[in-house]
Coordinates of C-alpha atoms in Angstrom, one line a residue:
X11 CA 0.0 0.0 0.0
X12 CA 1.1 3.3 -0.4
X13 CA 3.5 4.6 2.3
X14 CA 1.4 7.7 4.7
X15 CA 2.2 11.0 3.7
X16 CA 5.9 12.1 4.2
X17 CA 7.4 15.7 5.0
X18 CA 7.0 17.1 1.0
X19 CA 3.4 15.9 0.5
X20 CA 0.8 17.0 3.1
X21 CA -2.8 16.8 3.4
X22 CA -4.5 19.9 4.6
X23 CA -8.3 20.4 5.8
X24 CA -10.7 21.9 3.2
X25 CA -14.2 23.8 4.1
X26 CA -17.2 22.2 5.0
X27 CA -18.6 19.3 2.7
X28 CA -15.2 19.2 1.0
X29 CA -12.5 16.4 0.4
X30 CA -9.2 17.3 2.2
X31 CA -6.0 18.3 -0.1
X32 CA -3.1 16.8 -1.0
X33 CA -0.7 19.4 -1.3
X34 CA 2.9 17.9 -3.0
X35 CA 6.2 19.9 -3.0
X36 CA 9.5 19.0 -5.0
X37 CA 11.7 17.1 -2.9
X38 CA 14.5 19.5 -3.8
X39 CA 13.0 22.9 -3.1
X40 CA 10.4 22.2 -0.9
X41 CA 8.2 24.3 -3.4
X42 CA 4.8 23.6 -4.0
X43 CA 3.8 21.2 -7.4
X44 CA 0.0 20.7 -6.9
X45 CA -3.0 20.3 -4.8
X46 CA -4.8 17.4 -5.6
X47 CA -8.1 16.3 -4.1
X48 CA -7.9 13.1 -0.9
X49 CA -10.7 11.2 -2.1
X50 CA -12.8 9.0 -0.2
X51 CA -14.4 5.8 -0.1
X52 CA -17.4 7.0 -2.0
X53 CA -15.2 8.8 -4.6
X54 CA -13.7 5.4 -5.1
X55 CA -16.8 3.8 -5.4
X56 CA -18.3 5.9 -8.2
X57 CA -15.1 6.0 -9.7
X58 CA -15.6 2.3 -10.2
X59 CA -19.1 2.3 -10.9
X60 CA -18.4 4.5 -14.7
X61 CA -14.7 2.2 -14.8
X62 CA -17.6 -0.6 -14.6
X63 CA -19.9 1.2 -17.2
X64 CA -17.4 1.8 -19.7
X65 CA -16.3 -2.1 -19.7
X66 CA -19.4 -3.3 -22.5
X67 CA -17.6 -0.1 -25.0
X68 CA -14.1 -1.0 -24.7
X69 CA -14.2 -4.8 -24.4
X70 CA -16.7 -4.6 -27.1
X71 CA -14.5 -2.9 -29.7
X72 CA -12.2 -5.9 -30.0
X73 CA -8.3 -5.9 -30.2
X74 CA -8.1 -3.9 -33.5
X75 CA -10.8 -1.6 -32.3
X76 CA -8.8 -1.2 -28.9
X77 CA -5.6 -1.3 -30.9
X78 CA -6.2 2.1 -32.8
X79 CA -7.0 3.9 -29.3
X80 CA -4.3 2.9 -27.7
X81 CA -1.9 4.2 -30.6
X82 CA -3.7 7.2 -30.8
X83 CA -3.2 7.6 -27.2
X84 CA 0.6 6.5 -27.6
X85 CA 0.8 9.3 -30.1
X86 CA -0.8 12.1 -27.8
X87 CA 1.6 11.2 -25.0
X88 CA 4.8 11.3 -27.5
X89 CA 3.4 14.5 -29.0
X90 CA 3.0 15.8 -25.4
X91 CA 5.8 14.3 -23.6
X92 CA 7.8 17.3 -22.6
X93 CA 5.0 17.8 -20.3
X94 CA 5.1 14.7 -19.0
X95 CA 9.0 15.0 -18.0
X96 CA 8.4 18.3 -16.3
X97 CA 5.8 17.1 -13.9
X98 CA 7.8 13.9 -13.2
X99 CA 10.9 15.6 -12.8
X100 CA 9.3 17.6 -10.5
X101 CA 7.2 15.3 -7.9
X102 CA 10.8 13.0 -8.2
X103 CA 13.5 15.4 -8.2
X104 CA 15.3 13.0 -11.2
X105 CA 17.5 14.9 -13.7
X106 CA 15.5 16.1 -17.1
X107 CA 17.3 12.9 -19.1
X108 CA 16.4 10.4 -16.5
X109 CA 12.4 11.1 -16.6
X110 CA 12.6 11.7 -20.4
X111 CA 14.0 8.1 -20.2
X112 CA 11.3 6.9 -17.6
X113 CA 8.5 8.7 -20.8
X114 CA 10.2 6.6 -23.3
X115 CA 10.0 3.1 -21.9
X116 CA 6.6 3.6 -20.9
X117 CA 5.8 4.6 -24.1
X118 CA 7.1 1.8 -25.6
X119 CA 5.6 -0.8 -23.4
X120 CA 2.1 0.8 -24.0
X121 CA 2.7 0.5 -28.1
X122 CA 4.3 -3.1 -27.7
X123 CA 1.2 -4.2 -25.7
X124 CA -1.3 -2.5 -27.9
X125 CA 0.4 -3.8 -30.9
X126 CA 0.5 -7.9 -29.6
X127 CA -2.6 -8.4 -27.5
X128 CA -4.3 -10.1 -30.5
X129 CA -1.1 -12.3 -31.1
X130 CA -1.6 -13.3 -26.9
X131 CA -5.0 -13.5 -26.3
X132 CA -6.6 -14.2 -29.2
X133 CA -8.5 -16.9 -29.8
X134 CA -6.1 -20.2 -30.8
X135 CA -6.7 -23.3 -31.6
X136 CA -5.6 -26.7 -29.5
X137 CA -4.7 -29.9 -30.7
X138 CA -6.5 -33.1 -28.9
X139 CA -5.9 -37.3 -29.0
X140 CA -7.0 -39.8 -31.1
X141 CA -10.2 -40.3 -28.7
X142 CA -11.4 -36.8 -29.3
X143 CA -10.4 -36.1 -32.8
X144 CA -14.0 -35.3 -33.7
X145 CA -13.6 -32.2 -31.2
X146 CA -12.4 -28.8 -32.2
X147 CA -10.7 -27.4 -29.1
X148 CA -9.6 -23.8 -28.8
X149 CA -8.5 -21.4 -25.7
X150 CA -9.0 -17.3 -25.9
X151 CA -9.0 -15.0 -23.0
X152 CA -11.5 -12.3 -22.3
X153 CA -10.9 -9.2 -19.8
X154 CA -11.7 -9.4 -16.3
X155 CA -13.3 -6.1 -15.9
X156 CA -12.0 -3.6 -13.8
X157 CA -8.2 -3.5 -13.1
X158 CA -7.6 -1.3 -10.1
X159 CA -3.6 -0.2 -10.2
X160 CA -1.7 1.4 -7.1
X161 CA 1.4 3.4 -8.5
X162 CA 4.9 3.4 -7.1
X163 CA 6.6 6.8 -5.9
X164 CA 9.9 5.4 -7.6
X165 CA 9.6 5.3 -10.9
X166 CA 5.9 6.7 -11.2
X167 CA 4.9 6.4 -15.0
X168 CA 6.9 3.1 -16.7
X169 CA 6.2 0.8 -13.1
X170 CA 2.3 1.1 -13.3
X171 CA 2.4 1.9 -17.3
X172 CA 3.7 -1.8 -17.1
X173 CA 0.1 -2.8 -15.6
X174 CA -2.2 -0.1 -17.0
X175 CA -1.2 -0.7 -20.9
X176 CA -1.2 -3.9 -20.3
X177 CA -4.4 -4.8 -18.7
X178 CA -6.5 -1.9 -21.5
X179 CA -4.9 -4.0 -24.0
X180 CA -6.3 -7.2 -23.0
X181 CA -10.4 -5.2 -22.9
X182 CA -10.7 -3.9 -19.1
X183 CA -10.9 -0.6 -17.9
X184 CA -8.3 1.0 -15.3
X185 CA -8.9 2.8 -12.3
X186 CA -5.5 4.1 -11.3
X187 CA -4.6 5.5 -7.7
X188 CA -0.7 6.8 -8.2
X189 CA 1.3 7.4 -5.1
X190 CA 0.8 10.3 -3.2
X191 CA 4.3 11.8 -3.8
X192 CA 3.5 11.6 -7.3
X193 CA -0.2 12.5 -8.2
X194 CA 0.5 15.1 -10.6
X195 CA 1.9 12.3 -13.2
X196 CA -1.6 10.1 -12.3
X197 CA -3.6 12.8 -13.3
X198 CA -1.7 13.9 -16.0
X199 CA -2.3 10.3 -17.6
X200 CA -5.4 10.1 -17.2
X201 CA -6.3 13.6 -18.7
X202 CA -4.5 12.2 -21.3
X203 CA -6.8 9.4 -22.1
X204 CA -9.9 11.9 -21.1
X205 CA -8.6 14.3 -24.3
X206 CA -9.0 11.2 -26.6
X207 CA -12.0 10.2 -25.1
X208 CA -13.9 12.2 -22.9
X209 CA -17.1 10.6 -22.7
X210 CA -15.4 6.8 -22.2
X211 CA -13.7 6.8 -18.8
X212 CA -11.7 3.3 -19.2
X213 CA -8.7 5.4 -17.7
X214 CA -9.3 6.9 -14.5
X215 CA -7.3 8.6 -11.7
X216 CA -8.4 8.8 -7.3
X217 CA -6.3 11.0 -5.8
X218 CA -5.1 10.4 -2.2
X219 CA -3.5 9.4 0.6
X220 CA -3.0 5.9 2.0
X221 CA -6.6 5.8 3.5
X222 CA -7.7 6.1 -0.1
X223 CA -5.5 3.2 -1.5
X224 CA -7.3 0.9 0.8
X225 CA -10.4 2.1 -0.3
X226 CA -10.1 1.2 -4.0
X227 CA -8.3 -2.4 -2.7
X228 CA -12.3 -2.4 -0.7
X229 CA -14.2 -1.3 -3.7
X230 CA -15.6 -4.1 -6.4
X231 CA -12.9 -4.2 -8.8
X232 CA -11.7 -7.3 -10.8
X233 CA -8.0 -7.3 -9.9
X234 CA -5.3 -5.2 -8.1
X235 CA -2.1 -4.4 -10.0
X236 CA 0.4 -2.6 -6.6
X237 CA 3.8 -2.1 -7.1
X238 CA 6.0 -0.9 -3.9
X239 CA 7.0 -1.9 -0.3
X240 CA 7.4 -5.3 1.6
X241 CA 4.8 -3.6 4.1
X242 CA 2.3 -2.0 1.6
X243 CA 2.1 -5.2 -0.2
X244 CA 1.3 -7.8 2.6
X245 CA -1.3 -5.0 3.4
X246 CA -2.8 -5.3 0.0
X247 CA -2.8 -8.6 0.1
X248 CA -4.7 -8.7 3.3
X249 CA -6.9 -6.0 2.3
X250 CA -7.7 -7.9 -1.1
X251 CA -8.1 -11.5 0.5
X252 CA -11.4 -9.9 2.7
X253 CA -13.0 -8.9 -0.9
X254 CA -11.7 -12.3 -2.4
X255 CA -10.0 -9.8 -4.9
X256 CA -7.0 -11.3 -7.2
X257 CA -3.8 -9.1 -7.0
X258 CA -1.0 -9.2 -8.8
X259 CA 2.3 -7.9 -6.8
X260 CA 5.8 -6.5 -7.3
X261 CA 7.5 -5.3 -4.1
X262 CA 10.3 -3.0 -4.0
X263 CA 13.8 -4.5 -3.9
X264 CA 16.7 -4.8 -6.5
X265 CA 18.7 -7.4 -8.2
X266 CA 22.3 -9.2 -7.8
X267 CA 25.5 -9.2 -10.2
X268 CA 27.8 -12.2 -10.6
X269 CA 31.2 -11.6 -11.7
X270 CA 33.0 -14.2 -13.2
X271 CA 36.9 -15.0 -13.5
X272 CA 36.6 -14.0 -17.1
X273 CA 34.5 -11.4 -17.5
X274 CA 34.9 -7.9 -18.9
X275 CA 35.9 -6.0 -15.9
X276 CA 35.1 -2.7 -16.9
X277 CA 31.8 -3.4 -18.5
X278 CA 30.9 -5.4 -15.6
X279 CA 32.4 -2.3 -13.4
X280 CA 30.1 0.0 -15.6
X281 CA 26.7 -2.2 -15.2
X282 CA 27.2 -2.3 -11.3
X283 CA 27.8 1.3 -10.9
X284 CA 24.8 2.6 -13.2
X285 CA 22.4 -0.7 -11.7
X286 CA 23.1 0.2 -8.0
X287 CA 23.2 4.4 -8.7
X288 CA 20.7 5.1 -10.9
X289 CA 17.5 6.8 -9.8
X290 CA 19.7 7.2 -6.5
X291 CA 19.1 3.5 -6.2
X292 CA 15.9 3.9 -5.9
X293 CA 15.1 0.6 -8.9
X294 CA 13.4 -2.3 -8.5
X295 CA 15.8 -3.0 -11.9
X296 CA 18.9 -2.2 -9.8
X297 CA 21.6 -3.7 -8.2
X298 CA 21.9 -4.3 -4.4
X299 CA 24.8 -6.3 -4.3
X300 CA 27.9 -7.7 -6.5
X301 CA 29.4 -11.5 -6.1
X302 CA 32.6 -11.4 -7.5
X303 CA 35.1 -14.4 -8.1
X304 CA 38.3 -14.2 -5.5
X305 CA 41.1 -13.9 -8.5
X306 CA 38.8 -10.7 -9.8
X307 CA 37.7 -9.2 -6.7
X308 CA 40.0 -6.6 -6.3
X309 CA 40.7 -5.2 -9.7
X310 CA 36.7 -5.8 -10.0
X311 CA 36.1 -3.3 -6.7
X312 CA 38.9 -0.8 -8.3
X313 CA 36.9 0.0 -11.7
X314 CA 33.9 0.2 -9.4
X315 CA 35.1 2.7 -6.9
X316 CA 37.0 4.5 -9.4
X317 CA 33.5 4.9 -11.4
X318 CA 31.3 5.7 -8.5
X319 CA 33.4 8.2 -7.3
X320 CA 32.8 10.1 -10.3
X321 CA 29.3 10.1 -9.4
X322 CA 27.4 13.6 -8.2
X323 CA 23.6 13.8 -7.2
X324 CA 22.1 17.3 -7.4
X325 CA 18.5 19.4 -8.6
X326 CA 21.1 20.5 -11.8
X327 CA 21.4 19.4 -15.2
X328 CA 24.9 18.0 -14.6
X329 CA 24.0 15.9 -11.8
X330 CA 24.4 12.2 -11.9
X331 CA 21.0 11.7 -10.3
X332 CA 18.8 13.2 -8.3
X333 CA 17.4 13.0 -4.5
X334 CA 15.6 10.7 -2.1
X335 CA 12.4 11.4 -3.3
X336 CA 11.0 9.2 -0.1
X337 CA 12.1 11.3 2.5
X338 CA 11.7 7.6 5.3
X339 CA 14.0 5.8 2.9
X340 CA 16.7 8.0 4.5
X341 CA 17.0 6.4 7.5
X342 CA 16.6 2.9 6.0
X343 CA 19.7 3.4 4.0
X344 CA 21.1 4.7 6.9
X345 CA 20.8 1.9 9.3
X346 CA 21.7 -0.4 6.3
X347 CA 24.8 1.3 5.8
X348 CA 25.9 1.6 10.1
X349 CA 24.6 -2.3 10.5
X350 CA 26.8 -3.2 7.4
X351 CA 30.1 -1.5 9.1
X352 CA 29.4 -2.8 12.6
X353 CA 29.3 -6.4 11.2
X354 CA 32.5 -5.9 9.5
X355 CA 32.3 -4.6 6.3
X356 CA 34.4 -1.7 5.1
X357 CA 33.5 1.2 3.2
X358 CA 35.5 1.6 0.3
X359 CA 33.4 4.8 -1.3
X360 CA 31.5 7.0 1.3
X361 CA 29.6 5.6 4.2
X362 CA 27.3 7.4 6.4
X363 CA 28.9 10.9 6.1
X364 CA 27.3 10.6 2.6
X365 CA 23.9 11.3 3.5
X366 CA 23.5 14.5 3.1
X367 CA 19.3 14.9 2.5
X368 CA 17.5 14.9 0.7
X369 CA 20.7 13.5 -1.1
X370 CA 22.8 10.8 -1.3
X371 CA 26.1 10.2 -2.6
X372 CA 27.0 7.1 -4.1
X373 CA 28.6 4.5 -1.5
X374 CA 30.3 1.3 -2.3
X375 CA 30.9 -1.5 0.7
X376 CA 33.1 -4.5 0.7
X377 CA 33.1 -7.4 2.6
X378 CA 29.8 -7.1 4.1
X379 CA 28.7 -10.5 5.6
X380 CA 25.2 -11.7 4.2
X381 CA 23.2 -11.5 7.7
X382 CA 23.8 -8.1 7.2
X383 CA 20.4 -5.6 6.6
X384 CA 22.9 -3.9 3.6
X385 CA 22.0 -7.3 2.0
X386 CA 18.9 -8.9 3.5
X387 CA 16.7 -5.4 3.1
X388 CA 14.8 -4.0 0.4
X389 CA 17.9 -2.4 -1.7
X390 CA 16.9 1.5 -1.4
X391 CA 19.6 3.8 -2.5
X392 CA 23.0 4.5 -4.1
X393 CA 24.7 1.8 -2.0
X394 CA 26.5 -1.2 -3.8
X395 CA 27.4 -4.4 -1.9
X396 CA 30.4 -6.1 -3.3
X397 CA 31.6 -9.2 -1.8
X398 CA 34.0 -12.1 -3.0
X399 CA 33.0 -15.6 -3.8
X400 CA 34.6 -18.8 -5.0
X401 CA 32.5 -19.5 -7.7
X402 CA 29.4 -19.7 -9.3
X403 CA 27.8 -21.8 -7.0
X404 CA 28.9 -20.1 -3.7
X405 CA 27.3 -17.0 -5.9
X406 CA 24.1 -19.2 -6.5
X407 CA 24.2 -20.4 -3.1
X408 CA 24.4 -16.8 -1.6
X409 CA 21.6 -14.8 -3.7
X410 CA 19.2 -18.1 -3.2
X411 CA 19.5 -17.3 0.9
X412 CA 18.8 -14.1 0.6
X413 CA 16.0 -14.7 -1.6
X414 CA 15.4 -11.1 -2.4
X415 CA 16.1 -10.7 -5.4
X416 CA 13.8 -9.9 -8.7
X417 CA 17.0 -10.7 -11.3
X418 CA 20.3 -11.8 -11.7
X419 CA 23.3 -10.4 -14.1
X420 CA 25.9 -12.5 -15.2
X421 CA 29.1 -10.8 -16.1
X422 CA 31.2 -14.0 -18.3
X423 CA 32.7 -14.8 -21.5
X424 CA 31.2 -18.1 -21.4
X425 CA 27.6 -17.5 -22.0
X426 CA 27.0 -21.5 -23.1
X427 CA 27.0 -22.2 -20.2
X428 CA 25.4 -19.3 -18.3
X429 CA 21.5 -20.9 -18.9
X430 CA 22.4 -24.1 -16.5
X431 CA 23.3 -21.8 -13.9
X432 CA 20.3 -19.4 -14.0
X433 CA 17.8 -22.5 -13.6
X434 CA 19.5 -22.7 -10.4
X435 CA 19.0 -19.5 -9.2
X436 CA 14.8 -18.7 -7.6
X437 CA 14.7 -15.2 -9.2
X438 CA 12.3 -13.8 -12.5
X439 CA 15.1 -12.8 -14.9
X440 CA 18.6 -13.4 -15.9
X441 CA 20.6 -11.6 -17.8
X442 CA 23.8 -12.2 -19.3
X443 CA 26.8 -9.6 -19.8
X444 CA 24.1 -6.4 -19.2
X445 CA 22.2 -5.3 -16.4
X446 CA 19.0 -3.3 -16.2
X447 CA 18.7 -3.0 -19.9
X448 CA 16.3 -6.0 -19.7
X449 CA 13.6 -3.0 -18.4
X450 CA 13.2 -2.0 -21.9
X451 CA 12.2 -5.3 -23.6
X452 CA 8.5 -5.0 -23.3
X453 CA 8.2 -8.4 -24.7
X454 CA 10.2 -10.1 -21.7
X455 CA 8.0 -10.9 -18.6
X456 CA 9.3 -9.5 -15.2
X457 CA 8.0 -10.5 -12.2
X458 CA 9.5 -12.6 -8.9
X459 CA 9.6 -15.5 -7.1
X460 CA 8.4 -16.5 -3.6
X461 CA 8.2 -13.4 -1.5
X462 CA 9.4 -11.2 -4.2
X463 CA 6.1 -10.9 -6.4
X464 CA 3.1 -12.8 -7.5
X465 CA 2.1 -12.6 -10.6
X466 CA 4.0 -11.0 -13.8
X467 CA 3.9 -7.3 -16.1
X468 CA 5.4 -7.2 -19.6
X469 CA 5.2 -10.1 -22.3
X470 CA 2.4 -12.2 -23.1
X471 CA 2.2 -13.2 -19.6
X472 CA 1.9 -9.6 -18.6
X473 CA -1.2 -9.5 -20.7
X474 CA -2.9 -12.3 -19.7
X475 CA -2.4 -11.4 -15.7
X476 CA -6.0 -9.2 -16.4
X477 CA -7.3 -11.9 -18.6
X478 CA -9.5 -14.7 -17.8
X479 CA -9.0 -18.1 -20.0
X480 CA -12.3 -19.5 -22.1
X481 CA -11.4 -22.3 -23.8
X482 CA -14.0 -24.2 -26.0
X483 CA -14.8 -27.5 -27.2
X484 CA -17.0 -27.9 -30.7
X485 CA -18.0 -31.3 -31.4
X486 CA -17.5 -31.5 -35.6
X487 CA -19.2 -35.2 -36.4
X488 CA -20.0 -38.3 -35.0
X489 CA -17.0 -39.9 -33.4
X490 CA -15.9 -43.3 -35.1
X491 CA -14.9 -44.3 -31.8
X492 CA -17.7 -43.3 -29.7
X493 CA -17.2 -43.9 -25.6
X494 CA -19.0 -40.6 -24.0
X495 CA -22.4 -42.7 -24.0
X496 CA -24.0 -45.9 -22.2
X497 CA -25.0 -47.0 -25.2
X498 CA -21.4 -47.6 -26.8
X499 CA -21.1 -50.8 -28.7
X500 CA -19.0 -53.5 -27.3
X501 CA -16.4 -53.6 -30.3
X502 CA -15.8 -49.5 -29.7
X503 CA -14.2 -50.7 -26.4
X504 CA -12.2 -53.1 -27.8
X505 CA -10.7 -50.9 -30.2
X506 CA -10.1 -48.5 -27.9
X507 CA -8.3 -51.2 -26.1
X508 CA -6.0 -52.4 -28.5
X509 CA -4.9 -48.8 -29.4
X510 CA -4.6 -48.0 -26.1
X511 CA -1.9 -50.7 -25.7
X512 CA -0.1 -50.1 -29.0
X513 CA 0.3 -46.2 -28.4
X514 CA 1.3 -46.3 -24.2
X515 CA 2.2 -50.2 -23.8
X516 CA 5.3 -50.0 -26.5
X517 CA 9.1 -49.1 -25.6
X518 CA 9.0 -46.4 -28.0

């Protein structure tokens, strides 16, 4: 669920008979960025009621009917997407080219869906046995209705973009309820949609505060799409479960690197830095911590203090990245850096004179022993773990224990052999030679394992999470073989019989 309201977002009292207002500042001025209504459970409620209304239209126009919306919509956000950057930029504090990045994959995860949902859910047909040959089988999937979607404050247009494209594509309507530390981007969205189609509300935004996130997990929607903390989502989850409502989750947390003996070092060096700093760590995409073979370790740490030293966060052009744009996750990093340096490990780039809020500069530890909360926490900032390791399984063995980990890169010249290991390792997606590039691949499914996630966004598998399966059976003529009846004639059985035994009794 969404985290309460934090120092530069504040809800303030209205008159009589009116909602109170959410009032969001830029993390790196403190000015002011919007007011935005805190609405209520009845809000939500009628929201959901027109989300439900609009459902017959929009399922009803089919995939190339929806299709052509959707890229008209594409186009009006691409045509408008300057906009877009500003507001994001502001409610997040990341540089101009890091939101216009942010724009871009979103972008290109709403075409990709619009352009394939036919390919993924329409309907196919299924092969069947020599008993049912006279069937024709076949498996399509219909929308579920009404997709409710609670944004993350992290990366606030391509994380939920990921379950709002996604889920119009396959027929259902959206109501979406962004973070409250970034509203303005929700409601810039959904005025988006509004422009194209002002009288069809399958995109809608509620506006609010924690209080209402639990109201639209309450109200009668179809499915729940939440991205963010540990916390928030084993609140959805219990919140959901009383309405029997389906979720899909993916909580916060970042990835792990593997470094082997003969990897490139400095593209391996480059991928850590960037994984574990960008966004000021603040990446579900990211990297927490680097495993690194012993005879590499310590040219490997070189090239990667060397690079994040470089590093500068700032509100300027020039900076590297931006601020904390959660001001609580400040004191997380913090204690996950002071545990991580009272259990041993040493801090070979910064430590905890590099808070400095709302910033953080980047910080690189070494040696940190896996109990510690620099490894077992969600991975929140521009701090990168490296430790050394004997080999590929001690990495595999290491990453599994932890078990927080929603992808693994694999830094090695010897990618034959680089597919055996990742079936070994309980994480989403593996990547090879590369880290968060994977993001961008709207066709690739990304989602977790265990504790991590349930459910997936992106791909074919992303579209079907707000589908429901129909599969059909059409009986075509009389079977020659005929057993569905009491009346089936004695030598039926015995054919049946003696096919059975040639086709499963045989050595084949």
């Amino acid at each position: 669920m969404a985290e309460s309201a934090q120092p530069h977002v504040a809800a303030q009292p209205g008159g009589s008979g009116r909602s109170n207002v959410l009032t969001s500042y830029d993390p790196r001025t403190g000015e002011t960025v919007g007011n935005y209504a805190v609405m209520g459970a009845g809000e939500i409620n009628r929201t959901v009621r027109a989300a439900h209304a609009a459902e017959k239209w929009w399922a009803e126009l089919g995939f190339s009917g929806r299709k052509r919306w959707l890229l008209d919509w594409k186009r009006d956000i691409a045509r408008r997407a300057g906009e877009l950057v500003e507001i994001l930029s502001e409610e997040t504090g990341k540089p101009e080219a890091d939101a216009a990045i942010e724009v871009m994959l979103a972008v290109e995860n709403l075409d990709w869906a619009a352009r394939n949902a036919a390919r993924a859910l329409g309907r196919q047909k299924l092969g069947s046995t020599w008993l049912t040959r006279n069937q024709h089988a076949s498996v399509g999937y219909l929308p579920l209705g009404v997709i409710g979607v609670l944004g993350p404050w992290n990366n606030p247009v391509f994380t939920p973009m990921g379950s709002i494209a996604y889920a119009m594509a396959a027929g259902n309507t959206v109501v979406f309820k962004p973070h409250e530390l970034t509203t303005g981007v929700g409601v810039w969205l959904a005025d988006s949609w509004s422009r194209l189609a002002p009288n069809q509300p399958v995109l809608q935004v509620v506006t609010g505060d924690h209080a209402t996130g639990s109201a639209l997990c309450r109200a009668k929607v179809d499915k729940i799409a939440y991205a963010g903390s540990d916390s928030g989502a084993r609140e959805v989850i219990a919140l959901c479960t009383q309405a029997m409502t389906p979720v899909v989750v993916e909580r916060s947390g970042k990835g792990s690197m593997v470094v082997h003996v003969d990897a490139k070092l400095d593209d391996a060096a480059e991928a850590a830095v960037f994984g574990a700093m960008a966004n000021a760590g603040q990446n579900a995409t990211g990297i927490q911590r680097a495993y690194v073979a012993e005879s590499v370790y310590e040219p490997f740490l070189e090239l990667v203090a060397a690079q994040a030293a470089k590093l500068r966060p700032g509100a300027d052009k020039r900076a590297s990245y931006g601020p904390m744009i959660l001001e609580s996750q400040i004191e997380v990093v913090r204690k996950q850096i002071r545990d991580a340096l009272a259990r041993g490990g040493r801090a070979v780039v910064g430590g905890l004179d590099s808070i400095r809020e709302p910033y953080i500069e980047p910080v690189v530890l070494a040696e940190v022993p896996e109990e510690s909360l620099a490894i077992t926490g969600e991975g929140i900032g521009p701090v990168l773990v490296v430790n050394k390791v004997t080999g590929m399984e001690d990495a595999a063995q290491r990453i599994n224990a932890v078990g927080n980990d929603v992808a693994v890169s694999v830094f090695t010249r010897d990618v034959h052999e680089i597919e055996t290991f990742a079936e070994h390792l309980r994480v989403g997606v593996v990547t090879i030679n590369s880290s968060t590039a994977y993001a961008g691949i709207p066709a690739l499914p990304f989602g977790g394992v265990g504790e991590y996630g349930q459910g997936h966004s992106h791909g074919d598998q992303g579209l079907r999470e707000f589908s429901h399966t129909l599969a059909i059976a059409r009986k075509r003529y009389k079977a020659p073989v005929n057993l569905s009846t009491f009346d089936r004639h004695p030598r039926h059985l015995r054919l049946a019989k003696t096919i059975f035994r040639i086709r499963h009794g045989r050595r084949t």
